Coordinates of C-alpha atoms in Angstrom, one line a residue:
M1 CA 24.4 1.0 475.3
K2 CA 22.6 1.5 478.6
H3 CA 23.7 -1.5 480.5
P4 CA 25.0 -5.0 479.9
P5 CA 22.8 -8.1 479.9
M6 CA 22.2 -9.7 483.3
F7 CA 24.1 -12.8 482.5
L8 CA 27.2 -10.6 482.0
R9 CA 26.6 -8.6 485.2
A10 CA 26.7 -11.8 487.2
E11 CA 30.2 -12.5 485.9
F12 CA 31.7 -9.1 485.5
G13 CA 31.9 -5.7 487.3
A14 CA 32.6 -2.2 486.0
L15 CA 35.9 -0.4 486.8
P16 CA 36.1 1.2 490.3
L17 CA 35.5 4.9 490.7
P18 CA 38.6 7.1 490.5
K19 CA 38.4 8.0 494.3
S20 CA 37.6 4.5 495.5
P21 CA 40.2 2.7 497.7
A22 CA 40.8 0.3 494.8
A23 CA 41.6 3.1 492.5
R24 CA 44.0 4.7 495.0
W25 CA 45.7 1.4 495.3
G26 CA 46.0 1.1 491.6
C27 CA 47.7 4.5 491.3
Y28 CA 49.6 5.2 494.5
G29 CA 50.7 1.6 495.1
P30 CA 52.7 1.2 491.9
L31 CA 54.0 4.8 492.4
V32 CA 55.4 4.0 495.8
V33 CA 56.9 0.8 494.6
M34 CA 58.5 2.8 491.7
L35 CA 60.1 5.2 494.1
V36 CA 61.5 2.4 496.2
A37 CA 62.8 0.7 493.1
F38 CA 64.4 3.9 492.0
A39 CA 66.2 4.2 495.3
S40 CA 67.5 0.7 495.1
R41 CA 68.7 1.2 491.6
L42 CA 70.3 4.6 492.4
W43 CA 72.2 3.2 495.4
R44 CA 75.9 2.9 494.5
L45 CA 75.0 3.6 490.8
G46 CA 78.6 5.0 490.2
A47 CA 80.4 2.3 492.3
I48 CA 81.8 0.7 489.2
K49 CA 84.0 3.3 487.6
T50 CA 84.7 1.6 484.3
L51 CA 82.6 1.2 481.1
V52 CA 80.7 -2.1 481.6
F53 CA 80.0 -4.5 478.7
D54 CA 78.4 -2.6 475.8
E55 CA 78.6 0.7 477.6
T56 CA 81.9 1.1 475.7
Y57 CA 79.8 1.6 472.5
Y58 CA 76.7 3.4 473.7
V59 CA 78.1 5.8 476.2
K60 CA 80.7 7.1 473.7
D61 CA 78.1 7.3 471.0
A62 CA 75.9 9.3 473.4
Y63 CA 78.8 11.6 474.2
G64 CA 79.4 12.2 470.5
L65 CA 75.7 12.9 469.8
I66 CA 75.6 15.5 472.6
K67 CA 78.8 17.2 471.4
R68 CA 78.6 16.8 467.6
G69 CA 75.0 15.9 466.8
Y70 CA 76.1 12.6 465.3
E71 CA 78.0 9.5 466.4
V72 CA 81.8 9.8 466.0
Q73 CA 84.5 7.3 465.3
W74 CA 86.5 6.8 468.5
P75 CA 90.0 5.3 468.4
K76 CA 90.4 1.7 469.5
E77 CA 91.3 1.0 473.2
Y78 CA 90.2 4.4 474.1
D79 CA 88.1 3.6 477.2
D80 CA 90.7 4.6 479.8
I81 CA 91.3 8.0 478.2
F82 CA 87.6 8.6 477.8
I83 CA 87.0 7.9 481.5
S84 CA 89.8 10.2 482.5
G85 CA 88.2 13.1 480.8
H86 CA 91.3 14.1 479.0
L87 CA 89.9 13.2 475.6
T88 CA 90.0 14.6 472.1
L89 CA 86.6 14.5 470.4
P90 CA 86.8 13.1 466.9
T91 CA 85.0 14.6 463.9
E92 CA 84.7 11.6 461.7
G93 CA 81.3 10.0 461.6
A94 CA 80.9 6.4 462.8
F95 CA 78.8 3.6 461.4
V96 CA 76.3 2.5 464.0
V97 CA 73.7 -0.2 463.9
H98 CA 71.0 1.3 466.2
P99 CA 69.1 4.5 465.8
S100 CA 69.9 7.4 468.2
V101 CA 66.9 8.0 470.5
G102 CA 68.3 5.8 473.3
K103 CA 71.8 7.3 473.0
W104 CA 70.3 10.8 473.1
L105 CA 68.7 9.9 476.4
I106 CA 71.9 8.6 477.8
G107 CA 73.6 11.7 476.5
L108 CA 71.2 13.9 478.4
G109 CA 72.3 12.3 481.6
I110 CA 75.9 13.0 480.7
E111 CA 75.1 16.6 479.9
L112 CA 73.3 16.9 483.3
L113 CA 75.8 15.1 485.6
G114 CA 79.0 15.1 483.5
N115 CA 81.1 12.4 481.9
N116 CA 81.1 10.0 484.8
P117 CA 79.4 6.8 485.9
W118 CA 76.4 8.7 487.4
G119 CA 75.9 10.7 484.2
W120 CA 76.2 7.6 482.0
R121 CA 73.6 5.6 483.9
L122 CA 71.1 8.2 485.1
A123 CA 68.8 7.7 482.1
V124 CA 68.6 3.9 482.3
C125 CA 68.1 4.1 486.1
L126 CA 65.1 6.4 485.6
A127 CA 63.7 4.3 482.7
G128 CA 63.9 1.1 484.6
S129 CA 62.1 2.7 487.6
I130 CA 59.3 4.0 485.4
C131 CA 58.9 0.6 483.8
V132 CA 58.0 -0.7 487.3
F133 CA 55.2 1.8 487.5
L134 CA 53.9 1.1 484.0
V135 CA 53.5 -2.6 484.6
G136 CA 51.3 -1.9 487.6
R137 CA 49.2 0.5 485.6
I138 CA 48.7 -2.1 482.9
V139 CA 47.4 -4.5 485.5
W140 CA 45.1 -1.9 486.9
H141 CA 43.6 -1.0 483.5
L142 CA 43.2 -4.7 482.6
F143 CA 41.7 -6.0 485.9
G144 CA 40.7 -3.0 488.0
N145 CA 42.4 -4.6 491.0
G146 CA 44.6 -2.1 492.8
K147 CA 46.4 -4.6 495.1
M148 CA 47.3 -6.9 492.3
A149 CA 48.5 -3.9 490.3
T150 CA 50.8 -3.0 493.2
L151 CA 52.0 -6.6 493.4
A152 CA 52.8 -6.5 489.7
S153 CA 55.1 -3.5 490.3
V154 CA 56.7 -5.3 493.3
L155 CA 57.5 -8.4 491.1
M156 CA 58.9 -6.1 488.4
A157 CA 61.1 -4.4 491.0
L158 CA 62.4 -7.7 492.2
D159 CA 63.6 -9.1 488.8
G160 CA 67.3 -9.3 488.4
V161 CA 67.5 -8.5 484.7
Q162 CA 65.5 -5.3 485.4
I163 CA 67.8 -4.3 488.2
A164 CA 71.1 -5.1 486.4
L165 CA 70.1 -3.3 483.2
S166 CA 68.7 -0.3 485.2
R167 CA 72.3 0.2 486.3
T168 CA 74.0 -0.4 483.0
A169 CA 74.0 2.3 480.3
I170 CA 72.9 0.2 477.3
L171 CA 69.8 0.6 475.1
D172 CA 67.5 -2.3 476.1
I173 CA 65.9 -0.8 479.2
L174 CA 65.1 2.3 477.1
L175 CA 63.5 0.1 474.5
E176 CA 61.4 -1.5 477.2
L177 CA 60.3 1.8 478.5
F178 CA 58.7 2.8 475.2
I179 CA 57.3 -0.6 474.5
L180 CA 55.4 -0.6 477.9
L181 CA 54.3 3.0 477.4
G182 CA 52.7 1.9 474.1
V183 CA 51.0 -1.1 475.8
V184 CA 49.5 1.2 478.4
F185 CA 48.1 3.3 475.6
L186 CA 46.9 0.2 473.7
V187 CA 44.9 -1.0 476.7
R188 CA 43.4 2.4 477.2
D189 CA 42.4 2.4 473.5
Q190 CA 40.7 -1.0 473.9
L191 CA 38.8 0.2 477.0
S192 CA 37.6 3.4 475.4
Y193 CA 37.1 2.3 471.7
R194 CA 35.5 -1.1 472.3
P195 CA 32.3 0.2 474.0
K196 CA 31.9 2.9 471.4
L197 CA 32.2 0.3 468.6
L198 CA 29.7 -2.0 470.3
T199 CA 27.2 0.7 470.8
A200 CA 27.5 1.7 467.1
L201 CA 27.1 -2.0 466.1
L202 CA 24.0 -2.4 468.3
R203 CA 22.4 0.7 466.8
A204 CA 22.7 -0.8 463.4
D205 CA 22.0 -4.3 464.6
E206 CA 18.7 -4.7 462.8
T207 CA 20.4 -4.4 459.4
R208 CA 22.6 -7.4 460.1
R209 CA 22.5 -10.9 461.5
T210 CA 20.4 -10.1 464.5
L211 CA 17.6 -12.5 464.0
G212 CA 19.9 -15.4 463.2
L213 CA 22.1 -14.7 466.2
R214 CA 19.1 -14.3 468.5
A215 CA 17.7 -17.6 467.4
K216 CA 20.7 -19.3 468.9
R217 CA 20.0 -17.9 472.4
P218 CA 16.3 -16.9 472.5
D219 CA 16.5 -16.5 476.3
L220 CA 19.1 -13.7 475.9
R221 CA 18.6 -12.4 472.4
L222 CA 14.9 -12.0 471.7
A223 CA 13.1 -8.7 472.4
P224 CA 9.6 -9.0 473.8
H225 CA 7.9 -7.8 470.6
E226 CA 9.7 -10.5 468.5
I227 CA 8.4 -13.6 470.4
A228 CA 5.1 -15.3 470.8
P229 CA 3.2 -14.5 474.0
T230 CA 3.5 -18.1 475.3
Q231 CA 7.2 -18.2 474.7
A232 CA 7.5 -14.7 476.3
A233 CA 5.7 -16.0 479.4
N234 CA 8.0 -19.0 479.7
L235 CA 11.0 -16.8 479.4
M236 CA 9.8 -14.4 482.0
T237 CA 9.3 -17.3 484.4
S238 CA 12.8 -18.7 483.8
N239 CA 14.7 -15.4 483.6
Q240 CA 13.8 -13.3 486.5
P241 CA 16.4 -10.7 487.4
E242 CA 19.3 -12.0 489.4
K243 CA 20.6 -10.3 492.5
V244 CA 23.5 -8.2 491.5
P245 CA 26.6 -8.8 493.6
A246 CA 27.7 -6.0 495.9
A247 CA 30.7 -5.4 493.8
A248 CA 28.4 -4.1 491.0
N249 CA 27.0 -1.3 493.3
P250 CA 27.0 1.7 491.0
A251 CA 27.8 3.9 494.0
R252 CA 31.3 2.3 494.0
Y253 CA 31.8 1.3 490.4
R254 CA 31.6 2.9 487.1
S255 CA 32.5 2.4 483.4
P256 CA 32.9 5.1 480.8
A257 CA 30.4 3.4 478.5
V258 CA 28.4 1.2 480.8
A259 CA 26.2 2.4 483.6
I260 CA 24.9 -0.3 485.9
P261 CA 21.5 0.6 487.3
Q262 CA 20.0 -0.2 490.7
E263 CA 17.8 -3.3 490.7
T264 CA 14.1 -2.7 490.3
K265 CA 11.0 -4.9 490.2
K266 CA 10.7 -4.6 486.5
T267 CA 11.1 -7.6 484.4
W268 CA 14.5 -7.9 482.6
S269 CA 14.4 -7.1 478.9
F270 CA 15.5 -10.2 477.0
S271 CA 17.4 -8.3 474.3
P272 CA 20.8 -6.6 474.8
L273 CA 19.4 -3.9 472.5
P274 CA 17.6 -1.0 474.4
R275 CA 14.5 0.1 472.6
S276 CA 16.2 3.4 471.6
F277 CA 18.8 1.4 469.7
R278 CA 16.3 -0.7 467.6
K279 CA 15.6 0.6 464.2
S280 CA 12.3 0.8 462.5
P281 CA 11.9 -0.8 459.1
Q282 CA 12.1 2.6 457.4
E283 CA 15.4 3.4 459.3
T284 CA 16.7 0.0 458.3
K285 CA 16.1 0.5 454.6
K286 CA 17.6 4.0 454.9
A287 CA 20.7 2.6 456.5
Q288 CA 21.0 -0.1 453.9
R289 CA 20.8 2.6 451.1
K290 CA 23.6 4.4 452.8
G291 CA 25.8 1.3 452.5
S292 CA 26.1 0.7 456.2
L293 CA 26.4 -3.0 455.8
L294 CA 30.2 -2.6 456.3
G295 CA 29.5 -1.3 459.7
P296 CA 30.6 1.8 461.7
V297 CA 33.9 3.5 461.2
F298 CA 36.0 5.5 463.7
W299 CA 38.7 7.5 462.0
W300 CA 40.2 9.0 465.1
R301 CA 41.5 6.8 468.0
P302 CA 43.7 9.0 470.1
W303 CA 45.0 6.3 472.4
L304 CA 46.1 4.1 469.5
F305 CA 47.7 7.2 467.9
A306 CA 49.6 7.7 471.2
A307 CA 50.7 4.0 471.1
G308 CA 52.1 4.6 467.6
I309 CA 54.2 7.5 469.0
A310 CA 55.5 5.4 471.8
W311 CA 56.4 2.4 469.6
G312 CA 57.9 4.8 467.0
L313 CA 60.3 5.9 469.8
A314 CA 60.9 2.2 470.7
T315 CA 61.8 1.5 467.1
S316 CA 64.1 4.6 467.2
V317 CA 66.0 3.0 470.1
K318 CA 66.3 -0.5 468.5
W319 CA 64.7 -2.0 465.4
S320 CA 63.1 -4.6 467.7
G321 CA 60.3 -2.1 468.2
L322 CA 59.1 -3.0 464.7
Y323 CA 58.1 -6.4 465.9
V324 CA 56.0 -4.8 468.6
V325 CA 54.2 -2.6 466.1
A326 CA 53.5 -5.6 463.9
V327 CA 52.3 -8.0 466.6
F328 CA 50.1 -5.6 468.5
G329 CA 48.7 -4.3 465.2
I330 CA 47.6 -7.8 464.5
F331 CA 46.2 -8.0 468.0
V332 CA 44.1 -4.8 467.4
F333 CA 42.8 -6.3 464.2
I334 CA 41.8 -9.6 465.9
R335 CA 39.9 -7.6 468.4
E336 CA 38.1 -5.8 465.6
L337 CA 37.2 -9.2 464.1
S338 CA 35.8 -10.4 467.4
A339 CA 33.5 -7.4 467.7
R340 CA 32.2 -7.4 464.2
W341 CA 31.8 -11.1 463.9
A342 CA 28.8 -11.0 466.2
T343 CA 26.7 -8.7 464.1
E344 CA 28.2 -8.1 460.7
P345 CA 27.1 -10.3 457.7
Y346 CA 30.3 -9.3 455.9
W347 CA 32.4 -9.2 459.1
I348 CA 35.7 -9.9 457.5
S349 CA 35.3 -7.1 454.9
S350 CA 33.9 -4.8 457.6
S351 CA 36.8 -5.6 459.9
V352 CA 39.3 -4.8 457.1
L353 CA 37.7 -1.8 455.5
T354 CA 35.9 0.0 458.4
G355 CA 38.0 -1.3 461.3
G356 CA 41.4 -2.3 460.1
I357 CA 42.2 0.6 457.7
P358 CA 41.4 3.4 460.3
A359 CA 43.4 1.5 463.0
F360 CA 46.3 1.2 460.5
L361 CA 46.1 4.9 459.8
N362 CA 46.1 5.8 463.5
L363 CA 49.0 3.5 464.3
V364 CA 51.5 3.0 461.5
P365 CA 52.0 6.5 459.8
I366 CA 52.9 8.2 463.1
T367 CA 55.3 5.4 464.0
A368 CA 57.1 6.0 460.7
V369 CA 57.1 9.7 461.2
V370 CA 58.6 9.4 464.7
Y371 CA 61.2 7.0 463.4
V372 CA 62.3 9.2 460.5
G373 CA 62.4 12.2 462.8
S374 CA 64.8 10.4 465.2
W375 CA 67.4 10.7 462.4
L376 CA 67.2 14.5 462.4
G377 CA 70.7 14.8 463.8
W378 CA 72.1 12.7 461.0
F379 CA 70.2 14.6 458.3
L380 CA 71.5 18.0 459.6
N381 CA 75.1 17.0 459.9
P382 CA 76.9 16.1 456.6
N383 CA 79.9 14.8 458.6
G384 CA 77.7 11.9 459.8
W385 CA 78.7 8.5 458.4
G386 CA 77.2 7.6 455.1
H387 CA 76.8 11.0 453.5
T388 CA 78.2 11.0 450.0
G389 CA 77.2 14.5 448.9
G390 CA 74.4 13.2 446.7
S391 CA 70.8 12.6 447.5
V392 CA 70.4 12.5 451.3
W393 CA 67.4 10.1 451.1
R394 CA 69.4 7.7 448.9
D395 CA 72.3 7.9 451.4
W396 CA 69.8 7.3 454.2
L397 CA 68.3 4.2 452.6
E398 CA 71.8 2.8 451.8
Y399 CA 72.7 3.3 455.5
H400 CA 69.7 1.2 456.4
R401 CA 70.6 -1.5 453.9
Q402 CA 73.9 -1.9 455.6
I403 CA 72.4 -1.9 459.1
L404 CA 70.0 -4.6 458.0
N405 CA 72.9 -6.6 456.5
F406 CA 74.7 -6.3 459.8
H407 CA 71.8 -7.5 461.9
T408 CA 71.0 -10.5 459.7
T409 CA 74.5 -11.8 459.1
L410 CA 76.3 -11.2 462.4
V411 CA 77.7 -14.5 463.6
S412 CA 80.7 -14.6 465.9
D413 CA 81.9 -16.5 469.0
H414 CA 81.2 -15.0 472.4
P415 CA 81.5 -16.8 475.8
Y416 CA 78.0 -15.6 476.8
K417 CA 76.2 -16.2 473.5
A418 CA 72.9 -17.8 474.4
S419 CA 70.2 -19.6 472.4
P420 CA 66.7 -18.1 472.9
W421 CA 65.4 -21.6 473.7
G422 CA 66.8 -21.2 477.2
W423 CA 65.9 -17.5 477.7
L424 CA 62.6 -18.1 479.5
L425 CA 64.4 -20.3 482.0
Q426 CA 67.4 -18.0 482.3
L427 CA 69.8 -20.9 481.5
R428 CA 72.7 -18.7 480.3
P429 CA 72.7 -15.2 481.8
T430 CA 75.2 -12.6 480.6
S431 CA 78.1 -11.6 482.8
F432 CA 78.5 -7.8 482.5
Y433 CA 81.3 -7.3 484.9
Y434 CA 83.7 -9.5 487.0
Q435 CA 86.6 -8.0 488.8
K436 CA 88.9 -8.9 491.7
V437 CA 89.1 -6.0 494.2
A438 CA 90.8 -5.2 497.5
G439 CA 88.7 -5.7 500.6
N440 CA 88.3 -7.5 503.9
C441 CA 87.1 -10.9 502.8
G442 CA 89.2 -13.0 505.2
K443 CA 91.3 -15.7 503.4
D444 CA 89.2 -15.4 500.3
Q445 CA 89.5 -13.1 497.4
C446 CA 87.1 -10.1 497.2
I447 CA 85.2 -9.6 493.9
Q448 CA 82.7 -7.4 492.3
T449 CA 80.4 -8.8 489.7
V450 CA 77.3 -7.8 487.7
T451 CA 75.2 -10.5 486.0
S452 CA 71.9 -10.1 484.1
L453 CA 70.4 -13.2 485.7
G454 CA 66.7 -12.8 486.1
N455 CA 65.1 -13.7 489.4
P456 CA 65.2 -17.5 489.0
L457 CA 61.9 -18.3 490.9
L458 CA 60.0 -15.5 489.1
W459 CA 61.1 -16.7 485.7
W460 CA 60.6 -20.4 486.4
F461 CA 57.1 -19.8 487.8
G462 CA 56.6 -17.5 484.8
A463 CA 57.2 -20.5 482.5
L464 CA 54.3 -22.3 484.2
A465 CA 52.2 -19.2 484.1
L466 CA 52.7 -18.9 480.4
V467 CA 50.8 -22.2 480.0
V468 CA 47.8 -20.6 481.9
V469 CA 48.0 -17.5 479.7
I470 CA 48.0 -19.7 476.5
M471 CA 44.9 -21.5 477.8
G472 CA 43.2 -18.3 478.8
S473 CA 43.9 -16.8 475.4
L474 CA 43.3 -19.7 473.0
V475 CA 40.8 -21.8 474.9
F476 CA 38.7 -19.2 476.8
L477 CA 39.3 -16.3 474.4
D478 CA 40.2 -14.0 477.3
W479 CA 41.5 -10.9 475.5
R480 CA 43.5 -9.9 478.6
A481 CA 45.5 -13.2 478.4
G482 CA 45.7 -12.5 474.6
L483 CA 47.4 -9.2 475.3
V484 CA 50.0 -10.9 477.4
L485 CA 50.5 -13.6 474.9
A486 CA 50.9 -11.0 472.2
G487 CA 53.6 -9.4 474.3
Y488 CA 55.5 -12.7 474.3
F489 CA 55.2 -13.0 470.5
A490 CA 56.4 -9.4 470.0
T491 CA 59.4 -9.5 472.3
F492 CA 60.5 -13.2 472.3
G493 CA 59.1 -14.8 469.2
P494 CA 61.3 -12.9 466.6
W495 CA 64.5 -14.1 468.3
M496 CA 63.7 -17.7 467.4
I497 CA 64.2 -16.7 463.8
Y498 CA 67.7 -15.5 464.5
S499 CA 68.7 -18.2 467.0
N500 CA 71.9 -18.8 465.1
R501 CA 73.1 -15.3 465.5
T502 CA 75.2 -13.9 468.3
I503 CA 72.5 -12.9 470.8
F504 CA 72.4 -12.7 474.6
T505 CA 70.0 -13.5 477.4
F506 CA 70.0 -9.9 478.6
Y507 CA 67.7 -9.2 475.7
T508 CA 65.0 -10.7 477.9
V509 CA 64.7 -7.4 479.8
V510 CA 61.9 -6.5 477.3
I511 CA 60.2 -9.9 477.8
S512 CA 60.4 -9.5 481.6
P513 CA 57.3 -7.3 481.9
F514 CA 55.1 -9.9 480.1
V515 CA 56.6 -12.6 482.4
V516 CA 55.4 -10.5 485.3
L517 CA 52.0 -10.0 483.7
A518 CA 51.7 -13.8 483.1
V519 CA 52.6 -14.5 486.8
I520 CA 50.1 -11.9 488.0
Y521 CA 47.4 -13.3 485.7
T522 CA 48.0 -16.8 487.2
L523 CA 48.2 -15.6 490.8
G524 CA 45.0 -13.6 490.4
V525 CA 43.2 -16.7 489.3
M526 CA 44.8 -18.8 492.0
M527 CA 44.1 -16.3 494.8
G528 CA 40.5 -15.6 493.6
Q529 CA 41.1 -12.0 492.6
W530 CA 39.5 -12.6 489.2
R531 CA 38.2 -15.3 487.0
I532 CA 39.5 -16.1 483.5
C533 CA 37.4 -13.8 481.3
S534 CA 35.6 -16.3 479.1
D535 CA 34.9 -14.5 475.9
K536 CA 33.0 -17.2 473.9
N537 CA 30.0 -14.8 473.7
W538 CA 32.4 -11.9 472.9
V539 CA 31.7 -10.4 476.3
G540 CA 35.2 -8.9 476.2
R541 CA 33.7 -6.1 474.1
Y542 CA 32.2 -4.6 477.2
N543 CA 34.4 -2.3 479.3
L544 CA 34.1 -4.7 482.3
V545 CA 36.6 -6.6 484.5
P546 CA 36.2 -10.2 485.7
R547 CA 34.8 -10.6 489.2
S548 CA 36.6 -12.1 492.1
F549 CA 35.3 -15.4 493.4
P550 CA 35.7 -17.5 496.5
V551 CA 38.6 -19.9 496.6
N552 CA 40.2 -22.3 499.1
Q553 CA 42.4 -20.6 501.7
V554 CA 45.2 -22.9 500.7
Q555 CA 45.3 -21.4 497.3
I556 CA 45.6 -17.9 498.8
Y557 CA 48.4 -19.0 501.1
L558 CA 50.2 -20.7 498.3
G559 CA 50.1 -17.6 496.2
L560 CA 51.4 -15.5 499.1
F561 CA 54.1 -18.1 499.7
I562 CA 55.3 -17.9 496.1
V563 CA 55.5 -14.1 496.3
A564 CA 57.4 -14.3 499.6
L565 CA 59.9 -16.8 498.0
I566 CA 60.4 -14.5 495.0
F567 CA 61.2 -11.7 497.4
L568 CA 63.7 -13.8 499.4
V569 CA 65.4 -14.9 496.2
A570 CA 65.7 -11.3 495.1
V571 CA 67.4 -10.4 498.4
Y572 CA 69.8 -13.3 498.0
F573 CA 70.8 -12.4 494.5
F574 CA 70.9 -8.7 494.9
P575 CA 74.7 -8.4 495.4
I576 CA 75.4 -10.0 492.0
W577 CA 72.9 -7.7 490.3
T578 CA 74.4 -4.5 491.7
G579 CA 78.2 -5.2 491.9
M580 CA 78.5 -5.4 495.6
T581 CA 81.8 -6.5 497.1
M582 CA 81.7 -10.1 498.3
P583 CA 84.0 -13.1 499.0
Q584 CA 84.5 -15.2 495.9
H585 CA 83.0 -18.3 497.5
Q586 CA 79.7 -16.4 498.1
F587 CA 79.5 -15.7 494.4
Y588 CA 79.7 -19.5 493.7
W589 CA 77.0 -20.1 496.3
R590 CA 74.7 -18.2 494.0
M591 CA 75.6 -20.0 490.9
W592 CA 72.9 -22.7 491.2
L593 CA 73.5 -23.9 487.6
S594 CA 77.0 -24.4 486.0
S595 CA 75.7 -22.5 482.9
W596 CA 75.3 -19.4 485.0
I597 CA 79.1 -19.0 485.5

């Protein structure tokens, strides 16, 4: 495809060149924010010397993996002895309910820095910081706006649930890392695969519904040789080339599949099909004999394959990664439908057979292979829990049956158990640590506390932004909003099924990136950085980004004011996210809702 139709060029621009200022912002901005976030998370990382919350399980499991190759059964009430270092390493295997990749990563930190708080938490600190960078890169690839990509990383760095879990050696931040890595790969897949698919569809367009579709929009669809001279003259009069905005200057902007030419005095071609793409009647019959009515097929999609690897690792941290594979797999299929609907007479069959099956083969098998491979330590160690001496595969499947039974039946009382209905508003955050300590706090008692409370203003504004995302996705068919909405479905939706179980608000650490993306999407529209990408003509199949547009200065100042408030709120709550020593009454100042205590 040589270039997009003029009516698209007026609304969209191609991605900036790699060496342009916008591209530098899109890369170095999130990178600098990541380094600052890493420094803030590394600061006083070992200040709390005890095992915090579920660290009592995962740190000891990680230690057993590093030393034995499998999780071992520790004696009860063993934390103090474990922390002292004067421990006896058991040999009996332990039943665990999560795969081992996350614990292997925690164990690598222990191997590097020793059995101490720094060693326990190094892996999660690095993972949380990398997540800050990945969110910025997702925004860059979606919108081609470097400053908004940097702002996305800033908002990610200012979220309390991200900060707290980047300093606590539990699995959820590692799960988030691999989920986001897969989303980056998925976006790259869409931006590279979509133009290739469209080009292939256009090359075969004459064998499909071209004439019927062009009849709906003769001013845009009909080629000059297909219309009467009088009609052509009328169209030429009413469809002279528009002046391309400066942002479409090809000296500054490029696209892997779309080259936007300089304006000339030639009359615009009324068909999106360049002449080289149109088939002769003989070629059409030949294509039909070859059975091309089911459309083009691409068996190899490297970015989607990479996403499968990342999500396989996510599933190997926690089974929650399976929901991500399922939801984003459906998202990929919907995108396939949207492309083939426009040209295929058998668009559903085409989407399933020549689009869906290759996508499935690129995504799902590698996910399964990575997951099974994560159990290698268990397979190689007969002392691991569940080995009976019989068929190792039968033992492995029985192990999984018992894990599934645990996850679907666990119901117990816990003071910080929280219904998912309140998660998006952070109504019941999880207290990880609360301890009275010695210090100079005047007449008041000094305390240290760590809570998983998300940045309240970010999450509350995010709840409003979710409405904008839903409208952008379902009303305007903006695939970028659809990607964010799919993230909510993958990371939040499944918990509604298990709302009666013992679950906690800190699970929202994997939802947090999509809250940030929803906020950025809304702020971008509010501040005129991009328009909602209306896809009613399936323009999302082009590798283009929505143009900025002029807005009222009040809207820009309002957006900046919201960002400034989020920053100030983060500074205010930072002590209770990082376990800083404070007077007890200052802790209660920060408990805006009674349900936070």
